[in-house]
Coordinates of C-alpha atoms and ligand atoms in Angstrom, one line a residue:
Chain A
M158 CA 60.9 -88.4 46.5
S159 CA 61.8 -88.1 42.9
S160 CA 64.0 -85.2 42.0
D161 CA 62.5 -83.9 38.9
V162 CA 62.3 -80.2 38.7
I163 CA 58.9 -78.6 38.6
L164 CA 59.8 -75.0 38.6
Q165 CA 63.1 -73.3 37.8
T166 CA 63.7 -69.6 37.2
F167 CA 66.8 -68.3 35.6
G168 CA 68.0 -64.8 36.4
L169 CA 64.3 -63.7 36.6
G170 CA 63.8 -60.0 36.9
K171 CA 61.0 -57.5 36.7
R172 CA 61.5 -53.8 36.5
Y173 CA 58.7 -51.2 37.1
G174 CA 60.0 -47.9 35.7
K175 CA 63.4 -47.6 37.1
R176 CA 63.0 -49.8 40.1
W177 CA 63.6 -53.5 40.0
A178 CA 60.8 -55.3 41.9
V179 CA 62.6 -58.6 41.4
R180 CA 66.1 -59.1 40.3
D181 CA 68.4 -62.0 39.3
L182 CA 66.1 -64.6 40.9
D183 CA 67.1 -68.2 40.6
L184 CA 64.7 -70.6 42.2
T185 CA 64.4 -74.3 42.0
V186 CA 61.3 -76.3 43.2
R187 CA 61.2 -80.0 42.9
R188 CA 58.3 -82.5 42.8
G189 CA 56.8 -83.0 46.2
D190 CA 58.3 -79.9 47.7
V191 CA 56.3 -77.6 49.9
F192 CA 58.3 -74.5 48.9
G193 CA 57.9 -71.5 51.2
F194 CA 58.6 -68.1 49.6
L195 CA 59.4 -65.8 52.4
G196 CA 59.8 -62.0 52.4
P197 CA 58.6 -58.8 54.0
N198 CA 56.1 -56.5 52.4
G199 CA 57.2 -55.3 49.1
A200 CA 59.9 -57.9 48.8
G201 CA 58.7 -59.0 45.4
K202 CA 56.8 -62.2 46.2
S203 CA 53.6 -61.4 44.3
T204 CA 55.6 -60.0 41.4
T205 CA 57.5 -63.3 41.2
I206 CA 54.3 -65.3 41.4
R207 CA 52.7 -63.2 38.7
M208 CA 55.6 -64.1 36.5
L209 CA 55.2 -67.8 37.3
L210 CA 51.6 -67.6 36.2
S211 CA 52.3 -65.6 33.1
L212 CA 50.3 -62.6 34.2
I213 CA 53.3 -60.3 33.7
K214 CA 56.2 -60.6 31.4
P215 CA 59.7 -60.8 32.9
T216 CA 62.0 -57.9 32.1
A217 CA 64.9 -60.3 32.4
G218 CA 65.5 -64.0 32.6
H219 CA 62.9 -66.7 32.2
V220 CA 60.7 -69.3 33.9
D221 CA 60.7 -73.0 33.2
L222 CA 57.7 -75.1 34.4
F223 CA 57.9 -78.9 34.2
G224 CA 61.2 -78.5 32.4
R225 CA 59.9 -76.4 29.5
S226 CA 59.9 -72.7 28.9
L227 CA 56.7 -71.1 30.2
Q228 CA 56.7 -68.5 27.4
K229 CA 56.8 -71.1 24.7
H230 CA 54.5 -73.7 26.2
R231 CA 52.2 -71.6 28.2
S232 CA 48.9 -73.5 27.8
A233 CA 50.5 -76.9 28.3
A234 CA 52.2 -75.7 31.5
L235 CA 49.2 -73.8 33.0
R236 CA 47.0 -76.8 32.5
R237 CA 49.0 -78.5 35.3
V238 CA 49.0 -75.4 37.5
G239 CA 46.6 -73.9 39.9
G240 CA 47.2 -70.5 41.4
L241 CA 46.0 -67.7 43.6
V242 CA 47.7 -64.3 43.4
E243 CA 47.2 -61.6 46.0
R244 CA 43.5 -60.9 46.9
A245 CA 41.1 -63.5 45.8
D246 CA 38.8 -61.6 43.5
F247 CA 35.7 -63.0 41.7
Y248 CA 32.7 -61.9 39.7
S249 CA 30.9 -60.5 42.7
Y250 CA 27.5 -60.5 41.0
L251 CA 27.7 -64.3 40.3
S252 CA 27.4 -67.1 42.7
A253 CA 30.5 -68.9 44.0
R254 CA 29.5 -72.0 42.0
R255 CA 29.1 -70.0 38.8
N256 CA 32.5 -68.5 39.4
L257 CA 34.1 -71.9 39.8
E258 CA 32.2 -73.1 36.7
I259 CA 33.8 -70.3 34.7
V260 CA 37.3 -71.2 35.9
A261 CA 36.7 -74.9 35.3
S262 CA 35.5 -74.3 31.8
L263 CA 38.7 -72.4 31.0
R264 CA 40.6 -75.5 32.1
G265 CA 38.5 -77.5 29.6
D266 CA 36.5 -79.6 32.1
D267 CA 33.6 -78.3 34.1
S268 CA 32.5 -81.5 35.9
H269 CA 30.2 -80.8 38.8
T270 CA 31.9 -83.5 40.9
D271 CA 35.2 -81.6 40.8
I272 CA 33.5 -78.3 41.7
D273 CA 31.7 -80.0 44.6
R274 CA 35.1 -81.5 45.7
V275 CA 36.9 -78.2 45.9
L276 CA 33.9 -76.5 47.6
D277 CA 33.9 -79.3 50.2
I278 CA 37.7 -78.9 50.8
V279 CA 37.4 -75.3 51.7
G280 CA 34.1 -75.8 53.6
L281 CA 31.9 -73.6 51.3
T282 CA 29.4 -76.2 50.1
A283 CA 26.6 -74.7 52.1
R284 CA 27.2 -71.2 50.7
A285 CA 28.0 -72.1 47.1
A286 CA 24.8 -70.7 45.7
D287 CA 25.3 -67.3 47.3
R288 CA 26.7 -64.4 45.3
V289 CA 30.3 -63.7 46.0
K290 CA 29.2 -60.1 46.8
A291 CA 27.8 -61.5 50.1
Y292 CA 31.0 -63.3 51.0
S293 CA 33.3 -62.2 53.8
H294 CA 37.0 -61.6 53.1
G295 CA 37.9 -64.9 54.6
M296 CA 35.3 -66.7 52.6
K297 CA 36.6 -65.2 49.4
Q298 CA 40.1 -66.3 50.4
R299 CA 38.8 -69.8 50.8
L300 CA 37.1 -69.6 47.5
G301 CA 40.4 -68.4 46.1
I302 CA 42.0 -71.6 47.4
A303 CA 39.2 -73.7 46.0
Q304 CA 39.6 -72.3 42.5
A305 CA 43.4 -73.0 42.6
L306 CA 42.6 -76.7 43.3
L307 CA 40.2 -77.1 40.4
G308 CA 41.1 -79.9 38.1
G309 CA 43.7 -81.4 40.6
P310 CA 46.8 -79.5 39.5
E311 CA 50.2 -80.9 40.0
F312 CA 51.7 -77.5 41.0
V313 CA 49.7 -75.2 43.3
V314 CA 50.9 -71.7 43.7
L315 CA 49.4 -69.7 46.6
D316 CA 50.3 -66.1 47.5
E317 CA 49.8 -65.6 51.2
P318 CA 46.9 -68.0 51.4
T319 CA 46.2 -67.4 55.0
T320 CA 45.7 -63.6 55.0
G321 CA 42.3 -62.7 56.3
L322 CA 41.6 -66.1 57.7
D323 CA 40.6 -66.7 61.3
P324 CA 42.8 -69.0 63.4
Q325 CA 40.6 -71.9 62.5
G326 CA 41.0 -71.1 58.8
I327 CA 44.7 -70.8 59.1
K328 CA 44.9 -74.2 60.8
E329 CA 42.7 -75.6 58.0
V330 CA 44.9 -74.2 55.3
R331 CA 48.0 -75.6 57.0
E332 CA 46.3 -79.0 57.3
L333 CA 45.2 -78.8 53.6
I334 CA 48.7 -78.1 52.5
R335 CA 49.9 -81.0 54.5
Q336 CA 47.3 -83.3 53.0
L337 CA 48.1 -82.2 49.5
S338 CA 51.8 -82.6 49.9
Q339 CA 51.4 -86.0 51.5
S340 CA 50.1 -87.4 48.3
G341 CA 53.7 -86.8 47.0
T342 CA 52.4 -85.8 43.6
V343 CA 51.4 -82.2 44.4
T344 CA 54.0 -79.6 44.6
I345 CA 53.2 -76.5 46.5
F346 CA 54.7 -73.0 46.3
L347 CA 53.4 -70.7 48.9
S348 CA 54.5 -67.2 49.9
S349 CA 54.3 -65.7 53.3
H350 CA 55.8 -63.0 55.4
L351 CA 55.8 -65.1 58.5
L352 CA 58.8 -67.4 59.2
A353 CA 56.7 -69.4 61.7
E354 CA 54.2 -70.2 59.0
I355 CA 56.8 -71.4 56.6
E356 CA 58.5 -73.3 59.3
Q357 CA 55.4 -75.3 60.1
T358 CA 54.4 -76.2 56.6
A359 CA 57.3 -76.0 54.2
T360 CA 60.0 -78.5 53.4
H361 CA 62.1 -76.0 51.4
M362 CA 62.2 -72.2 51.4
A363 CA 63.7 -69.1 49.9
I364 CA 63.9 -65.7 51.5
I365 CA 63.6 -62.7 49.2
N366 CA 64.3 -59.2 50.3
K367 CA 64.1 -56.0 48.2
G368 CA 63.7 -58.2 45.1
T369 CA 66.8 -60.3 45.5
L370 CA 67.2 -63.8 46.8
A371 CA 68.9 -64.0 50.2
V372 CA 68.9 -67.7 50.9
Q373 CA 67.4 -70.8 49.5
G374 CA 67.4 -74.4 50.7
R375 CA 65.9 -77.0 52.9
V376 CA 64.1 -75.5 55.9
A377 CA 65.7 -77.9 58.4
D378 CA 69.2 -77.0 57.0
L379 CA 68.6 -73.3 57.0
L380 CA 67.2 -73.2 60.5
A381 CA 70.2 -75.2 61.8
A382 CA 72.8 -73.2 59.8
G383 CA 74.8 -70.4 61.2
P384 CA 75.9 -69.6 64.7
H385 CA 73.4 -70.2 67.4
L386 CA 72.5 -67.1 69.4
V387 CA 71.4 -67.0 73.0
R388 CA 70.0 -63.8 74.4
I389 CA 70.6 -63.5 78.1
D390 CA 69.4 -61.0 80.7
A391 CA 71.7 -61.6 83.7
R392 CA 72.7 -58.8 86.2
P393 CA 75.1 -57.2 86.5
L394 CA 75.5 -57.3 82.8
D395 CA 79.2 -56.5 82.5
R396 CA 80.2 -59.2 85.0
A397 CA 78.0 -61.7 83.3
V398 CA 79.6 -61.0 80.0
D399 CA 83.0 -61.6 81.4
L400 CA 81.8 -64.9 82.9
L401 CA 80.3 -66.0 79.6
R402 CA 83.4 -65.2 77.6
A403 CA 85.3 -67.7 79.8
V404 CA 82.9 -70.5 79.0
P405 CA 84.4 -73.0 76.5
G406 CA 82.4 -73.1 73.2
V407 CA 81.3 -69.5 73.4
E408 CA 82.4 -67.7 70.3
R409 CA 81.2 -64.3 71.2
A410 CA 79.4 -62.4 74.0
E411 CA 78.5 -58.8 74.0
I412 CA 76.0 -56.3 75.3
V413 CA 73.3 -55.2 72.8
D414 CA 70.4 -53.0 74.1
A415 CA 70.7 -54.1 77.7
W416 CA 70.8 -57.7 76.6
I417 CA 73.7 -60.0 76.3
E418 CA 74.0 -61.6 72.9
C419 CA 76.0 -64.8 73.1
A420 CA 77.0 -66.9 70.1
A421 CA 77.4 -70.5 71.2
H422 CA 76.6 -74.0 70.3
P423 CA 73.0 -74.9 71.0
D424 CA 74.0 -77.7 73.4
S425 CA 75.9 -75.4 75.6
T426 CA 72.9 -73.4 76.9
P427 CA 72.6 -75.4 80.2
L428 CA 76.4 -74.9 80.7
L429 CA 76.0 -71.1 80.2
T430 CA 73.2 -70.9 82.7
R431 CA 75.0 -72.9 85.3
Q432 CA 78.1 -70.7 85.0
L433 CA 76.1 -67.6 85.5
L434 CA 74.3 -69.0 88.5
E435 CA 77.5 -70.3 90.1
G436 CA 79.1 -66.9 89.4
G437 CA 76.3 -65.3 91.6
M438 CA 74.5 -63.6 88.8
A439 CA 70.8 -62.8 88.9
V440 CA 69.5 -64.6 85.8
H441 CA 66.3 -63.1 84.5
A442 CA 66.1 -64.7 81.0
V443 CA 67.9 -67.1 78.7
I444 CA 66.3 -67.1 75.3
P445 CA 67.8 -69.3 72.5
R446 CA 67.4 -67.6 69.1
R447 CA 68.0 -69.3 65.8
S448 CA 70.0 -67.1 63.5
L449 CA 67.6 -67.4 60.6
E450 CA 64.9 -65.9 62.8
E451 CA 67.3 -63.1 63.8
Y452 CA 68.1 -62.6 60.3
F453 CA 64.6 -62.5 59.1
L454 CA 63.5 -60.2 61.9
A455 CA 66.4 -57.9 61.0
I456 CA 65.4 -57.7 57.3
T457 CA 61.7 -57.2 58.1
E458 CA 62.6 -54.5 60.6
G459 CA 64.7 -52.9 57.9
A460 CA 68.1 -53.3 59.5
S461 CA 70.7 -52.3 57.0
D462 CA 73.7 -54.5 57.5
V463 CA 72.4 -58.0 58.0
H464 CA 74.4 -61.1 58.2
V465 CA 73.1 -63.9 56.0
P466 CA 73.3 -67.1 58.0
G467 CA 74.9 -70.1 56.4
E468 CA 75.6 -68.0 53.4
S469 CA 78.5 -70.0 52.2
G470 CA 76.7 -73.3 52.8
A471 CA 73.0 -73.0 52.2
R472 CA 72.8 -70.3 49.7
K473 CA 71.0 -71.1 46.4
E474 CA 71.6 -74.6 45.2
D475 CA 72.6 -76.8 48.1
R476 CA 70.5 -79.9 48.3
P477 CA 71.2 -83.5 48.8
Chain B
M272 CA 36.2 -71.8 22.3
K273 CA 32.5 -72.2 22.6
S274 CA 32.4 -72.4 26.3
I275 CA 34.8 -69.4 26.6
L276 CA 32.4 -67.4 24.4
G277 CA 29.5 -68.8 26.5
N278 CA 31.2 -67.5 29.7
E279 CA 31.6 -64.0 28.3
I280 CA 28.0 -63.9 27.1
V281 CA 26.7 -65.1 30.5
K282 CA 28.9 -62.7 32.4
T283 CA 27.6 -59.8 30.4
A284 CA 24.0 -61.0 30.5
L285 CA 24.0 -61.3 34.3
K286 CA 25.6 -57.9 34.9
W287 CA 23.2 -55.2 35.8
R288 CA 25.3 -52.6 34.1
S289 CA 24.6 -54.2 30.7
Y290 CA 21.0 -53.3 31.0
I291 CA 21.3 -49.6 31.7
S292 CA 21.5 -48.8 27.9
F293 CA 18.5 -51.1 27.2
L294 CA 16.6 -49.5 30.0
T295 CA 17.4 -46.0 28.7
I296 CA 16.0 -46.9 25.3
A297 CA 13.0 -48.6 26.7
I298 CA 12.1 -45.4 28.5
I299 CA 13.0 -42.9 25.9
I300 CA 11.2 -44.4 22.9
P301 CA 7.8 -44.7 24.6
L302 CA 8.3 -41.2 25.9
I303 CA 8.8 -39.8 22.4
D304 CA 5.9 -41.8 21.1
V305 CA 3.6 -40.5 23.8
G306 CA 4.8 -37.0 23.3
L307 CA 4.1 -37.2 19.6
L308 CA 0.7 -38.8 20.2
F309 CA -0.4 -35.6 22.0
E310 CA 1.3 -33.4 19.5
K311 CA -1.4 -31.5 17.7
G312 CA 0.5 -28.7 16.0
G313 CA 2.1 -28.4 12.6
W314 CA 5.0 -30.6 13.6
A315 CA 4.9 -33.0 10.6
R316 CA 3.6 -30.3 8.3
G317 CA 6.4 -28.0 9.3
M318 CA 8.9 -30.6 8.6
T319 CA 7.6 -31.3 5.2
R320 CA 7.2 -27.6 4.5
G321 CA 3.6 -28.0 3.3
L322 CA 4.7 -30.1 0.5
A323 CA 2.2 -32.8 1.5
S324 CA -0.5 -30.8 -0.2
D325 CA 1.3 -30.9 -3.5
F326 CA 1.8 -34.7 -3.5
L327 CA -0.4 -37.6 -3.2
I328 CA 0.3 -39.3 0.0
V329 CA -1.6 -42.4 1.0
G330 CA -2.6 -42.4 4.6
N331 CA -1.4 -40.3 7.4
I332 CA 2.1 -38.6 7.3
K333 CA 2.4 -39.1 11.0
N334 CA 2.5 -42.9 10.8
G335 CA 4.6 -45.5 12.6
F336 CA 7.2 -45.6 9.9
F337 CA 7.7 -41.9 9.9
I338 CA 7.9 -41.9 13.7
T339 CA 10.5 -44.7 13.7
Y340 CA 12.6 -42.8 11.1
F341 CA 12.3 -39.7 13.2
I342 CA 13.4 -41.5 16.4
L343 CA 16.3 -43.2 14.7
N344 CA 17.5 -39.9 13.4
A345 CA 17.0 -38.1 16.7
L346 CA 18.8 -40.6 18.8
W347 CA 21.6 -41.2 16.4
I348 CA 24.2 -39.1 18.2
H349 CA 23.3 -40.6 21.6
V350 CA 23.5 -44.3 20.8
P351 CA 27.3 -44.4 20.7
F352 CA 27.3 -43.3 24.3
L353 CA 25.0 -46.2 25.2
I354 CA 27.2 -48.6 23.3
T355 CA 30.3 -47.5 25.1
L356 CA 28.6 -48.1 28.5
G357 CA 28.7 -51.9 27.8
A358 CA 31.6 -52.2 25.4
G359 CA 34.0 -50.1 27.5
D360 CA 33.5 -52.3 30.4
Q361 CA 34.4 -55.6 28.7
L362 CA 38.1 -55.4 29.5
A363 CA 38.3 -52.6 32.0
G364 CA 35.7 -54.2 34.1
E365 CA 37.9 -57.3 34.5
A366 CA 40.8 -55.2 35.4
T367 CA 38.8 -53.2 38.0
G368 CA 37.4 -56.4 39.5
G369 CA 40.8 -58.1 39.6
T370 CA 39.2 -61.0 37.7
F371 CA 41.8 -61.0 34.9
R372 CA 43.9 -63.0 37.3
L373 CA 41.1 -65.6 37.3
L374 CA 41.0 -65.7 33.5
L375 CA 44.6 -65.3 32.4
T376 CA 46.2 -67.9 34.6
R377 CA 44.4 -70.6 32.7
P378 CA 45.5 -72.8 29.8
V379 CA 43.7 -70.6 27.3
S380 CA 45.6 -68.2 25.2
R381 CA 45.0 -64.5 25.6
S382 CA 43.9 -64.3 22.0
Y383 CA 41.0 -66.6 22.6
I384 CA 39.9 -64.7 25.6
L385 CA 40.1 -61.4 23.8
F386 CA 38.3 -62.8 20.8
A387 CA 35.4 -64.1 23.0
K388 CA 35.2 -60.7 24.6
Y389 CA 35.2 -58.9 21.3
V390 CA 32.4 -61.1 19.9
T391 CA 30.4 -60.5 23.1
T392 CA 31.0 -56.7 22.6
L393 CA 29.7 -56.9 19.1
V394 CA 26.7 -59.0 20.1
Y395 CA 25.9 -56.4 22.8
A396 CA 26.1 -53.5 20.3
G397 CA 24.0 -55.4 17.8
A398 CA 21.4 -56.3 20.4
L399 CA 21.1 -52.7 21.5
V400 CA 20.6 -51.3 17.9
V401 CA 18.1 -54.1 17.0
F402 CA 16.3 -53.5 20.3
M403 CA 16.1 -49.8 19.6
G404 CA 14.9 -50.3 16.0
V405 CA 12.4 -53.0 16.7
L406 CA 11.0 -51.2 19.7
S407 CA 10.5 -47.9 17.8
L408 CA 9.0 -49.8 14.9
A409 CA 6.7 -51.9 17.0
L410 CA 5.5 -49.2 19.2
G411 CA 5.3 -46.6 16.4
T412 CA 3.2 -48.8 14.1
A413 CA 1.0 -49.9 17.1
L414 CA 0.3 -46.3 18.1
F415 CA 0.2 -44.6 14.7
G416 CA -0.5 -47.3 12.2
T417 CA 1.4 -47.6 8.9
G418 CA 1.5 -45.6 5.7
D419 CA 3.8 -44.1 3.1
L420 CA 7.1 -42.9 4.5
L421 CA 8.0 -39.3 3.8
V422 CA 11.7 -38.9 4.1
P423 CA 12.6 -35.3 4.9
G424 CA 15.9 -34.1 3.4
R425 CA 17.3 -31.9 0.7
D426 CA 15.1 -33.7 -1.9
L427 CA 12.0 -35.0 -0.4
T428 CA 11.5 -38.7 -0.9
I429 CA 8.2 -40.5 -0.6
L430 CA 8.4 -44.2 -0.1
A431 CA 5.4 -46.4 -0.7
E432 CA 4.1 -48.2 2.4
S433 CA 4.9 -51.6 0.8
D434 CA 8.5 -50.4 0.1
V435 CA 9.4 -49.4 3.7
L436 CA 9.7 -52.5 5.8
W437 CA 12.7 -54.0 4.1
R438 CA 14.4 -50.6 4.3
M439 CA 13.8 -50.6 8.0
A440 CA 15.4 -54.0 8.3
A441 CA 18.3 -53.0 6.1
G442 CA 18.7 -49.7 8.0
I443 CA 18.9 -51.5 11.3
A444 CA 21.4 -54.0 10.0
L445 CA 23.6 -51.2 8.6
A446 CA 23.3 -49.2 11.8
T447 CA 24.5 -52.3 13.7
W448 CA 27.5 -52.4 11.3
G449 CA 28.3 -48.8 12.1
M450 CA 27.9 -49.2 15.8
C451 CA 30.2 -52.2 15.8
T452 CA 33.0 -49.8 14.8
V453 CA 32.0 -47.6 17.7
A454 CA 32.0 -50.7 20.0
S455 CA 35.5 -51.6 18.6
L456 CA 36.8 -48.2 19.6
A457 CA 35.4 -48.5 23.1
F458 CA 36.9 -52.0 23.3
L459 CA 40.3 -50.6 22.4
F460 CA 40.0 -48.0 25.1
S461 CA 38.9 -50.6 27.4
S462 CA 42.1 -52.5 27.1
L463 CA 44.1 -49.4 28.0
V464 CA 42.7 -48.4 31.3
E465 CA 41.6 -50.0 34.6
N466 CA 38.4 -48.1 35.2
G467 CA 35.0 -48.1 33.7
I468 CA 34.7 -44.4 32.9
G469 CA 37.9 -44.0 30.8
P470 CA 36.7 -45.9 27.8
I471 CA 33.4 -44.0 27.8
I472 CA 35.1 -40.6 27.9
G473 CA 37.8 -41.7 25.4
T474 CA 35.3 -43.0 22.9
M475 CA 32.9 -40.1 23.2
A476 CA 35.8 -37.6 23.0
V477 CA 37.0 -39.2 19.7
I478 CA 33.5 -39.3 18.3
I479 CA 32.6 -35.7 19.3
V480 CA 35.8 -34.3 18.0
S481 CA 35.4 -36.2 14.8
Y482 CA 31.8 -35.0 14.3
I483 CA 32.9 -31.4 14.9
I484 CA 35.8 -31.7 12.4
G485 CA 33.5 -33.5 9.9
N486 CA 30.9 -30.8 10.0
L487 CA 32.8 -27.5 10.2
P488 CA 33.2 -25.9 6.8
V489 CA 36.9 -25.3 7.2
E490 CA 39.1 -26.4 4.2
L491 CA 41.5 -28.4 6.3
F492 CA 38.7 -30.2 8.1
T493 CA 36.9 -31.0 4.9
A494 CA 40.1 -32.6 3.6
M495 CA 40.2 -34.7 6.7
K496 CA 36.6 -35.8 6.6
P497 CA 37.1 -39.0 4.5
Y498 CA 39.6 -40.3 7.0
L499 CA 37.2 -40.1 10.0
F500 CA 35.0 -43.1 10.7
T501 CA 32.2 -41.0 12.0
T502 CA 31.8 -39.7 8.4
Y503 CA 30.4 -43.1 7.5
L504 CA 28.2 -43.7 10.4
D505 CA 25.1 -42.3 8.6
L506 CA 25.2 -45.2 6.1
W507 CA 22.0 -46.6 7.6
A508 CA 20.0 -43.6 6.5
K509 CA 21.0 -44.1 2.9
V510 CA 18.7 -47.1 2.4
F511 CA 15.8 -44.6 2.7
E512 CA 17.0 -42.7 -0.4
D513 CA 15.5 -43.5 -3.7
P514 CA 17.1 -45.0 -5.6
V515 CA 19.3 -46.6 -2.9
P516 CA 23.0 -45.6 -3.4
W517 CA 24.3 -49.1 -3.0
E518 CA 27.8 -48.2 -4.1
T519 CA 28.1 -45.5 -1.4
I520 CA 26.7 -48.0 1.2
R521 CA 29.2 -50.6 0.1
H522 CA 32.1 -48.1 0.4
S523 CA 30.9 -47.0 3.8
M524 CA 30.7 -50.6 5.0
L525 CA 34.2 -51.3 3.8
V526 CA 35.6 -48.3 5.5
L527 CA 33.8 -48.9 8.8
G528 CA 34.8 -52.6 8.7
G529 CA 38.4 -51.6 8.1
F530 CA 38.3 -49.3 11.1
S531 CA 36.8 -52.1 13.2
V532 CA 39.5 -54.6 12.2
G533 CA 42.1 -51.9 12.8
F534 CA 40.8 -51.1 16.3
Y535 CA 40.7 -54.8 17.1
A536 CA 44.2 -55.4 15.8
V537 CA 45.6 -52.6 18.0
T538 CA 43.6 -54.0 21.0
W539 CA 45.1 -57.5 20.3
Y540 CA 48.6 -56.1 20.2
I541 CA 48.1 -54.2 23.5
F542 CA 46.5 -57.1 25.2
Q543 CA 49.2 -59.6 24.2
K544 CA 51.8 -57.4 25.9
K545 CA 49.8 -56.2 28.8
D546 CA 51.0 -56.8 32.3
V547 CA 48.2 -57.9 34.5
L548 CA 48.8 -55.8 37.6
S549 CA 45.4 -55.4 39.0
Ligands
ATP179 N1 52.2 -52.1 39.4 C1 53.3 -51.7 40.0 N2 54.0 -50.6 39.6 C2 55.1 -50.2 40.2 N3 55.7 -50.9 41.2 C3 55.1 -52.0 41.6 C4 53.9 -52.5 41.0 N4 53.6 -53.6 41.7 C5 54.5 -53.8 42.6 N5 55.5 -52.9 42.6 C6 56.7 -52.8 43.4 O1 57.3 -54.0 43.3 C7 57.9 -54.3 44.6 C8 57.4 -55.7 45.0 O2 56.0 -55.8 45.1 P1 55.3 -57.1 45.4 O3 53.8 -56.9 45.3 O4 55.8 -58.2 44.6 O5 55.7 -57.4 46.9 P2 55.2 -58.6 47.9 O6 56.4 -59.3 48.3 O7 54.2 -59.4 47.3 O8 54.7 -57.8 49.1 P3 53.4 -58.0 50.1 O9 53.9 -58.9 51.2 O10 53.1 -56.7 50.6 O11 52.3 -58.7 49.3 C9 57.4 -53.3 45.6 O12 58.4 -52.4 45.8 C10 56.3 -52.6 44.8 O13 56.2 -51.2 45.2
MG180 MG1 52.1 -59.7 47.8

């Protein structure tokens, strides 16, 4: 994988009135990455993507695409980019094909083979002549993905591409992203508010919360980073905690909401369980939890003081 | 650029909303014609204050030319409204539909897109005025025949039958020119809001207020009159004066053109900076 930078943002910020929707955002996406952009509702994902596609002007900072300023080389950059921001909206009184023709002509090439190709990718060939008015939400979303792929862009930006899709559609999008990324030449930036979705498709990710970057890095690194948590339900709780604290490798064990939270190395889970059983405890559940998941759940649930896993290690630029 | 303009024309042409204005005209003109057809009373005579008997008029006063002139005069105040129906939707419609995201994330500068939309707006305005003129003329002459045109006004003008047709054509062209300024204003309002009604209300409010200011005999208002573009919208009627005041027409054209350019420049400035949030 070559390491040339496709997208870089420098101190990117957008303020609406007095509130910063996005602030001090430094992102780096390299060629061939599948970059997951994760954040709860209102985190600033769509706002960021609008700035990447030059729909809105940053209040602070700037965006570089393909190593050049987006502001200065807008057309040249956007020629190599395909994007979908928020809801997929079209001219509802025109057919799907006519909509794609309009988009394609703005890219300067409206070859029918390319339109057929993208319609086929999203499985809308049979309905291409229908007016978009008659499309279901999921079909519009598919058409939205199709228009982002017109002209074979090098950089594809998708804002929550799976919203509104049925399970089959979600699977297809995941498969599509995999196929696109396997070519090695297409770089994908996709936002989501589901960690599981990013985990399954992305190679790199960033988590944004309340407009600011929390972590950024390789998905594998981030998921492994930080202390590993195990949630245990073993009775009686207080005696189980004492037993666990005595186990070598356990950094911490405490009762939280009628559960025991135990920070330990992932390999020590069998040892923990054996100790509890040998101590005569009634073990109801042992659930390993990765700290990133905990962390992400905490921010989506709006917990105030959250610990950022691997903050010292994985934060911002930390790549091989 | 050609295909971008083509896109805009096709989008406008395939939109049902674009035809409301044409439909309105297509209904109202035959309605007036039929109404006049059954009119027996002293309508035309009243209008010309019996002068007809003192002059030699070839043919019928109530002829197709006169009817066309009458219709153009009567509908004059209402046409701007019909223009804004289409012009006001050009930018606001994209904002409402969320389709700006489709257009403005492409390797085409915003200036190009805006220019294509502006040209489309002007074409729409022109088509509407020409449609109205041609329909009244065609239907009027078909139903009432042709003849000398008697132009009511402070000094009564009688134009020979052979002298009328070119004036009709010139009148329609000048009316188009004036309506382009109205369309430009609606276009400007269209860039400001994200709904289809705002530009219509905004444009009509400006026009109505300007008409009122321009027609009230108050000193302050009279002083303001030359600075209102509505003052010049009647330029089309001037070709029916004899002799034609070409200098006045030229001046009106320049002022209206200046307003159009100004409105477009403001729209361009707004559109360049606009955050696409829809
Ligand atoms: N047009 C706007 N005017 C004012 N504030 C806005 C506007 N658009 C977005 N915001 C604010 O900016 C913040 C980020 O919004 P954004 O749409 O980027 O979030 P998001 O991460 O895409 O959320 P979601 O998952 O719900 O799509 C929110 O606090 C939102 O209220
Ligand atoms: Mg969003």
